[in-house]
PDB file of C-alpha atoms in Angstrom:
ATOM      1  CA  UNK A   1     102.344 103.653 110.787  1.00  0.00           C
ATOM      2  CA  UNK A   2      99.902 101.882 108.536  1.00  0.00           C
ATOM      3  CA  UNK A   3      96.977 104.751 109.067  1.00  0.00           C
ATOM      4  CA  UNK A   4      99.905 106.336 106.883  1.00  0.00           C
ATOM      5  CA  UNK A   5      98.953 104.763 103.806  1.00  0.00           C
ATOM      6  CA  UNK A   6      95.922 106.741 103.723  1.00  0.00           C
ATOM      7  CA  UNK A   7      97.699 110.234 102.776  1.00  0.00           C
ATOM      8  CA  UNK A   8      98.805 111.163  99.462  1.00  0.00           C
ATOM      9  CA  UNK A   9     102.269 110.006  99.045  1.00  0.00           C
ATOM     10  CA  UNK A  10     103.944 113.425  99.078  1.00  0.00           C
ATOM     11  CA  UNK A  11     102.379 114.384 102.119  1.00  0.00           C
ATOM     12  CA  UNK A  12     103.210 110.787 103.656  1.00  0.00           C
ATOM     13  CA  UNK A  13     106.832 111.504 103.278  1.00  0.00           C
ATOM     14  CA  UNK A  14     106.982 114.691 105.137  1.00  0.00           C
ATOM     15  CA  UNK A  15     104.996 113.048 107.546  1.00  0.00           C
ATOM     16  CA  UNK A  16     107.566 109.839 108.188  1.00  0.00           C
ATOM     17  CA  UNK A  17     110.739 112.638 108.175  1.00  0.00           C
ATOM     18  CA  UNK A  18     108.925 114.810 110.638  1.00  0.00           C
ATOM     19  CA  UNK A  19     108.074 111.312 113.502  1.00  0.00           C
ATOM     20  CA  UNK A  20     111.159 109.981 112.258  1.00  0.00           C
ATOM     21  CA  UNK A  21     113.527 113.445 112.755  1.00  0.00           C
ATOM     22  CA  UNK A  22     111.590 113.704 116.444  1.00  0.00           C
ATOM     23  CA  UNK A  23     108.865 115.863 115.889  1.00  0.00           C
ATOM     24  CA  UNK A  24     110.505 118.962 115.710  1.00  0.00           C
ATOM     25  CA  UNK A  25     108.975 121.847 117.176  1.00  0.00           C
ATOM     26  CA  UNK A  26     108.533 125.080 115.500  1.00  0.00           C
ATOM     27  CA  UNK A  27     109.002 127.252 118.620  1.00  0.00           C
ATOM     28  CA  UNK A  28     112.593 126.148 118.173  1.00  0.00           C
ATOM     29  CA  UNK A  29     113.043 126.583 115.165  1.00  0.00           C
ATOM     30  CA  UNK A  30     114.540 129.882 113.799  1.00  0.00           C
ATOM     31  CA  UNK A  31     112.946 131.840 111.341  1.00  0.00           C
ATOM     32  CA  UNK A  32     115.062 130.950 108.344  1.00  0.00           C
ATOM     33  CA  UNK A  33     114.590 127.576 109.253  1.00  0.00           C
ATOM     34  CA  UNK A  34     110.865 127.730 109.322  1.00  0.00           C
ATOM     35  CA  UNK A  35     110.836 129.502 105.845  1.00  0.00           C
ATOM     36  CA  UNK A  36     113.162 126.898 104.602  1.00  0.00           C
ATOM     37  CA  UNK A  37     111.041 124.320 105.745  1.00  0.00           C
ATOM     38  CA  UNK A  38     108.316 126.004 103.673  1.00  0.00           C
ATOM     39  CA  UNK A  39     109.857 126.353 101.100  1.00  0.00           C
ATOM     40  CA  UNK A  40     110.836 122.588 100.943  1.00  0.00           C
ATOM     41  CA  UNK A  41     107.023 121.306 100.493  1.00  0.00           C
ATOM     42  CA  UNK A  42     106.839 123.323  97.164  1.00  0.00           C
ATOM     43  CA  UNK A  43     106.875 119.930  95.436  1.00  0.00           C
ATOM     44  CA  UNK A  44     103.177 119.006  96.743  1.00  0.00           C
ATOM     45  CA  UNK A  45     101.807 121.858  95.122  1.00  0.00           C
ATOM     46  CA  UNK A  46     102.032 119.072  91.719  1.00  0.00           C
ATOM     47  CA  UNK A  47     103.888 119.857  88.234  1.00  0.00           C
ATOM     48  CA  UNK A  48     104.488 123.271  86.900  1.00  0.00           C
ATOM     49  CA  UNK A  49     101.270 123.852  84.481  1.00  0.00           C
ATOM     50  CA  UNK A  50     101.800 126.922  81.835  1.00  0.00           C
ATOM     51  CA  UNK A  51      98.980 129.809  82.175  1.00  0.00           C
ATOM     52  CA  UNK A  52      98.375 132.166  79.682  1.00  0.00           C
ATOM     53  CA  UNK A  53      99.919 135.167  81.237  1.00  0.00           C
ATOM     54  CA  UNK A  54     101.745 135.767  84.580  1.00  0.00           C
ATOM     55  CA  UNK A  55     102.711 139.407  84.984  1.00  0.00           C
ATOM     56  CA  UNK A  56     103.737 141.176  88.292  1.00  0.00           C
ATOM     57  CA  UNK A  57     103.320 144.478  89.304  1.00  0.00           C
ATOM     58  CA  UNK A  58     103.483 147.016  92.248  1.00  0.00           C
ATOM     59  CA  UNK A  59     100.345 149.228  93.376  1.00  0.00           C
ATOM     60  CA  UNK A  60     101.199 151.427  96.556  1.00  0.00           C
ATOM     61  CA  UNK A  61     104.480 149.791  97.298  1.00  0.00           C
ATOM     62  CA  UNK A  62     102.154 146.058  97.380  1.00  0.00           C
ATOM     63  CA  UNK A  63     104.025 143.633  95.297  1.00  0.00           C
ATOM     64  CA  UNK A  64     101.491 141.206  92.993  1.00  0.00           C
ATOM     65  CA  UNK A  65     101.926 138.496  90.936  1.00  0.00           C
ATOM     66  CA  UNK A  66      99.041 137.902  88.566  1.00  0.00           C
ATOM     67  CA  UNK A  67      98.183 134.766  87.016  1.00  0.00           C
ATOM     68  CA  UNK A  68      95.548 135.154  83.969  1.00  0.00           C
ATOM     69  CA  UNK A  69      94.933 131.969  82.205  1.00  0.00           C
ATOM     70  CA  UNK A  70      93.456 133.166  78.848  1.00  0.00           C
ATOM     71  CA  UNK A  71      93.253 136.547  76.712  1.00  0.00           C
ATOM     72  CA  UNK A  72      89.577 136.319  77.820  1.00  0.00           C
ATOM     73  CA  UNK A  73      89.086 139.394  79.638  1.00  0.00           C
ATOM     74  CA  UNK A  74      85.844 140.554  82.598  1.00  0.00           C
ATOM     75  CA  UNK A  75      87.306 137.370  84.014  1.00  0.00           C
ATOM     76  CA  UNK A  76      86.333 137.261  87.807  1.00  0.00           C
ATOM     77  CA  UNK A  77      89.103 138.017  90.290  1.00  0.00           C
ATOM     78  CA  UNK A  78      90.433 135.839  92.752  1.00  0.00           C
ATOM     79  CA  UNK A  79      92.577 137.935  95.475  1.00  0.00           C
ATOM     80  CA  UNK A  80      94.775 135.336  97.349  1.00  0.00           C
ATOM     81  CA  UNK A  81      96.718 136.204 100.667  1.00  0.00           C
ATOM     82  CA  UNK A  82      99.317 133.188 100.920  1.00  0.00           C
ATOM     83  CA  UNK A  83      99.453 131.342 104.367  1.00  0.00           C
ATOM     84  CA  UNK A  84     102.668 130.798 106.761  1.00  0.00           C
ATOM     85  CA  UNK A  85     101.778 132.497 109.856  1.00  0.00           C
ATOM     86  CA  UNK A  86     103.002 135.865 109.353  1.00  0.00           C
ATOM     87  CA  UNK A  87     106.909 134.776 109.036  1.00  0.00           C
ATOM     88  CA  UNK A  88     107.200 132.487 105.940  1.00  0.00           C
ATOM     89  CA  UNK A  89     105.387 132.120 102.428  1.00  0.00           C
ATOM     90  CA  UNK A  90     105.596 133.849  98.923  1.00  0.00           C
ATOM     91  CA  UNK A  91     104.840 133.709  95.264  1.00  0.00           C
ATOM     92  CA  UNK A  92     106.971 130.752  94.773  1.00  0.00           C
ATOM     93  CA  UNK A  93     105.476 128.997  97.867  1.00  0.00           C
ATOM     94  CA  UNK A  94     102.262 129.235  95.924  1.00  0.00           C
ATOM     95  CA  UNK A  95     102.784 129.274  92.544  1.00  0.00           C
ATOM     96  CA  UNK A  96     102.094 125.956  91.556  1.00  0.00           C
ATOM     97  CA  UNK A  97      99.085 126.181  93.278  1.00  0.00           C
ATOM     98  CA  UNK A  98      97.806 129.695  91.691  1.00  0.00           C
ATOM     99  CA  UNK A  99      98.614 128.249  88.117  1.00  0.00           C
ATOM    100  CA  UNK A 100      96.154 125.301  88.518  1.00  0.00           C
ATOM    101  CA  UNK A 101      93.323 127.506  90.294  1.00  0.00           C
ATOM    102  CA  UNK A 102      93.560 130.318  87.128  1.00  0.00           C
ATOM    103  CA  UNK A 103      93.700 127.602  84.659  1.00  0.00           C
ATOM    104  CA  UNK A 104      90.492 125.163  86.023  1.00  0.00           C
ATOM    105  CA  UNK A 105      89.172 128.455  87.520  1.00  0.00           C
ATOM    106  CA  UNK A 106      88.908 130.459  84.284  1.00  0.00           C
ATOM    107  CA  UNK A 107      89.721 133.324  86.740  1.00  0.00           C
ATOM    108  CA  UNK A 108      92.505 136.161  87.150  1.00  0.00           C
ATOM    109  CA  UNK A 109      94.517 135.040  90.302  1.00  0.00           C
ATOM    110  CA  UNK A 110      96.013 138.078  92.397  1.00  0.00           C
ATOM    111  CA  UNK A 111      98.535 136.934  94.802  1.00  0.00           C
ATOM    112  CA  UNK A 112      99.170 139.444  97.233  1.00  0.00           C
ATOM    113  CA  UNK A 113     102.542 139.439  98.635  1.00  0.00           C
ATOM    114  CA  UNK A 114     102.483 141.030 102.272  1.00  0.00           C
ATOM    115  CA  UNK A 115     105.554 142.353 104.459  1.00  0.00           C
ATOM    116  CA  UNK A 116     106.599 138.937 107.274  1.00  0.00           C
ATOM    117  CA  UNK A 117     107.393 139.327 110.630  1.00  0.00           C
ATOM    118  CA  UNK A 118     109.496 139.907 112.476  1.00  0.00           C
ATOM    119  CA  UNK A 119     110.804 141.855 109.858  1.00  0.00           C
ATOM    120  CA  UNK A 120     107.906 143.956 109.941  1.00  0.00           C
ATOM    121  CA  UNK A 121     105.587 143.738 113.124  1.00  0.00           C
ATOM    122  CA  UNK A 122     101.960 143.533 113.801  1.00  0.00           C
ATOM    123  CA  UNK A 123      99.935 144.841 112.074  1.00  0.00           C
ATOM    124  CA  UNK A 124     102.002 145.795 108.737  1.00  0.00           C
ATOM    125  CA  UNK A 125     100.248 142.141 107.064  1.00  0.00           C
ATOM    126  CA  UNK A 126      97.203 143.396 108.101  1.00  0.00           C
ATOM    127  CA  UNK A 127      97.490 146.585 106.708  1.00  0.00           C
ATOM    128  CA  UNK A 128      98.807 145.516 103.257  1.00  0.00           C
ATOM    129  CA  UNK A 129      95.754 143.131 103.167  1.00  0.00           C
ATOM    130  CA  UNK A 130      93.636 146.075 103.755  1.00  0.00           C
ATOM    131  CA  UNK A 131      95.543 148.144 101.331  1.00  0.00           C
ATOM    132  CA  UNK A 132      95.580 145.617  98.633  1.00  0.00           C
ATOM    133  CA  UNK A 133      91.852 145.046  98.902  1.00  0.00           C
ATOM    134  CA  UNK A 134      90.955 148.493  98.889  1.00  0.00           C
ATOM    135  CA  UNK A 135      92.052 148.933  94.780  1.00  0.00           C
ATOM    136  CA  UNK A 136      92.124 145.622  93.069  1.00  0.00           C
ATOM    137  CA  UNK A 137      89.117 146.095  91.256  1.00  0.00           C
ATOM    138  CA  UNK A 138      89.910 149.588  89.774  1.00  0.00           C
ATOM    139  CA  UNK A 139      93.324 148.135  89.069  1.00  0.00           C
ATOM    140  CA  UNK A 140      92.930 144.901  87.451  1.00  0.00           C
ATOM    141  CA  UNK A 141      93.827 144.482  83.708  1.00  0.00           C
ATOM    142  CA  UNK A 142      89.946 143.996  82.555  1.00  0.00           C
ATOM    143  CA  UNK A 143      88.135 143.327  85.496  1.00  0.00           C
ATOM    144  CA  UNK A 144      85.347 141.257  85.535  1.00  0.00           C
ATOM    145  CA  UNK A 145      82.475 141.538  87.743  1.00  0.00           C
ATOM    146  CA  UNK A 146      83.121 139.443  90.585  1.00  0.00           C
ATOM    147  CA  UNK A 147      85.978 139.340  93.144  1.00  0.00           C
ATOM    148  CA  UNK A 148      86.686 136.370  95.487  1.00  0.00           C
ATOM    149  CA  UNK A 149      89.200 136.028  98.527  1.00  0.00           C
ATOM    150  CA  UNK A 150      90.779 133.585  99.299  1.00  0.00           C
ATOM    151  CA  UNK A 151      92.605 133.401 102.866  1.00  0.00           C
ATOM    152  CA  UNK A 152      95.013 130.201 102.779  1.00  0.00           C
ATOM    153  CA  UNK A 153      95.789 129.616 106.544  1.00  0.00           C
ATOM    154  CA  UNK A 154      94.947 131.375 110.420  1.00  0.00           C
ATOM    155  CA  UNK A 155      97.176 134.046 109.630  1.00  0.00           C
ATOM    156  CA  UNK A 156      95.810 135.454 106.882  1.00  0.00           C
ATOM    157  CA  UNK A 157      92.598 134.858 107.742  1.00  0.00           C
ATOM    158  CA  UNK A 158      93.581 136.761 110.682  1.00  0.00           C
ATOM    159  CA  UNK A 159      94.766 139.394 108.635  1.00  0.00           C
ATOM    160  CA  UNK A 160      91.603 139.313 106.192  1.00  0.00           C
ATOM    161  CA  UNK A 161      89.361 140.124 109.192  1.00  0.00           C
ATOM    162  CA  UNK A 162      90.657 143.670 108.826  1.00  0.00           C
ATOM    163  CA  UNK A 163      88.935 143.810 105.660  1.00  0.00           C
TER     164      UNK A 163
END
């Protein structure tokens, strides 16, 4: 496993458990077992970095948690849909990540948090992405001019094509 070496070392240890526990697959996994899996890899998203201001609110029953990294305000917008296939992922998957991109960004982060299946079946992500989109400029605390998106993984790019 030398070719190993070449990965960070976080990632190299979930690498060695997953050969070494037999490659398990996630068809047979359950669903709570898949999100816990998630949420186990929260650690490679680095150290918990303060930001200026994280806030969360709801806008048409759409949950957000806003990262703004200054009292600078017309900062640009980043809207980010989380990955994990449509089953797993959240705020606190993500948040370690969403700190470091408002802080070296200079940018207001809006994570969207969408409804998971099979909770909630096709296409209620879809629609929330839609939904979300739709008002997040008039909505923003000072909005600046530009907005970004940012789809994390398949799924959500799947569900940002209904943009």
């Amino acid at each position: 496993m030398t070719h190993l070496n070449y990965l960070e070392p976080g990632i190299r240890k979930l690498v060695v458990q997953f050969i070494e526990s037999g490659r398990p697959s996630a068809r047979k996994q359950s669903i709570q077992e898949r999100r816990q899996g998630y949420l186990s890899t929260i650690d490679l998203g680095g150290e918990v970095v303060s930001v200026g201001d994280i806030f969360e609110q709801t806008i048409e029953s759409i949950r957000l948690r806003i990262y703004k990294p200054s009292e600078q305000i017309n900062l640009p917008i980043l809207i980010f849909y989380h990955g994990g296939c449509f089953v797993s992922g959240d705020f606190e998957t993500h948040d370690r990540q969403l700190r470091q991109l408002s802080n070296l960004g200079r940018i207001l982060v809006v994570a969207v948090d969408y409804r998971l299946a099979p909770e909630h079946v096709y296409p209620a992500a879809h629609d929330d992405a839609a939904k979300r989109l739709s008002t997040s400029s008039v909505n923003m605390p000072h909005p600046g001019e530009e907005i970004l998106i940012t789809l994390q993984s398949l799924g959500t790019v799947q569900a940002g094509t209904s943009l």
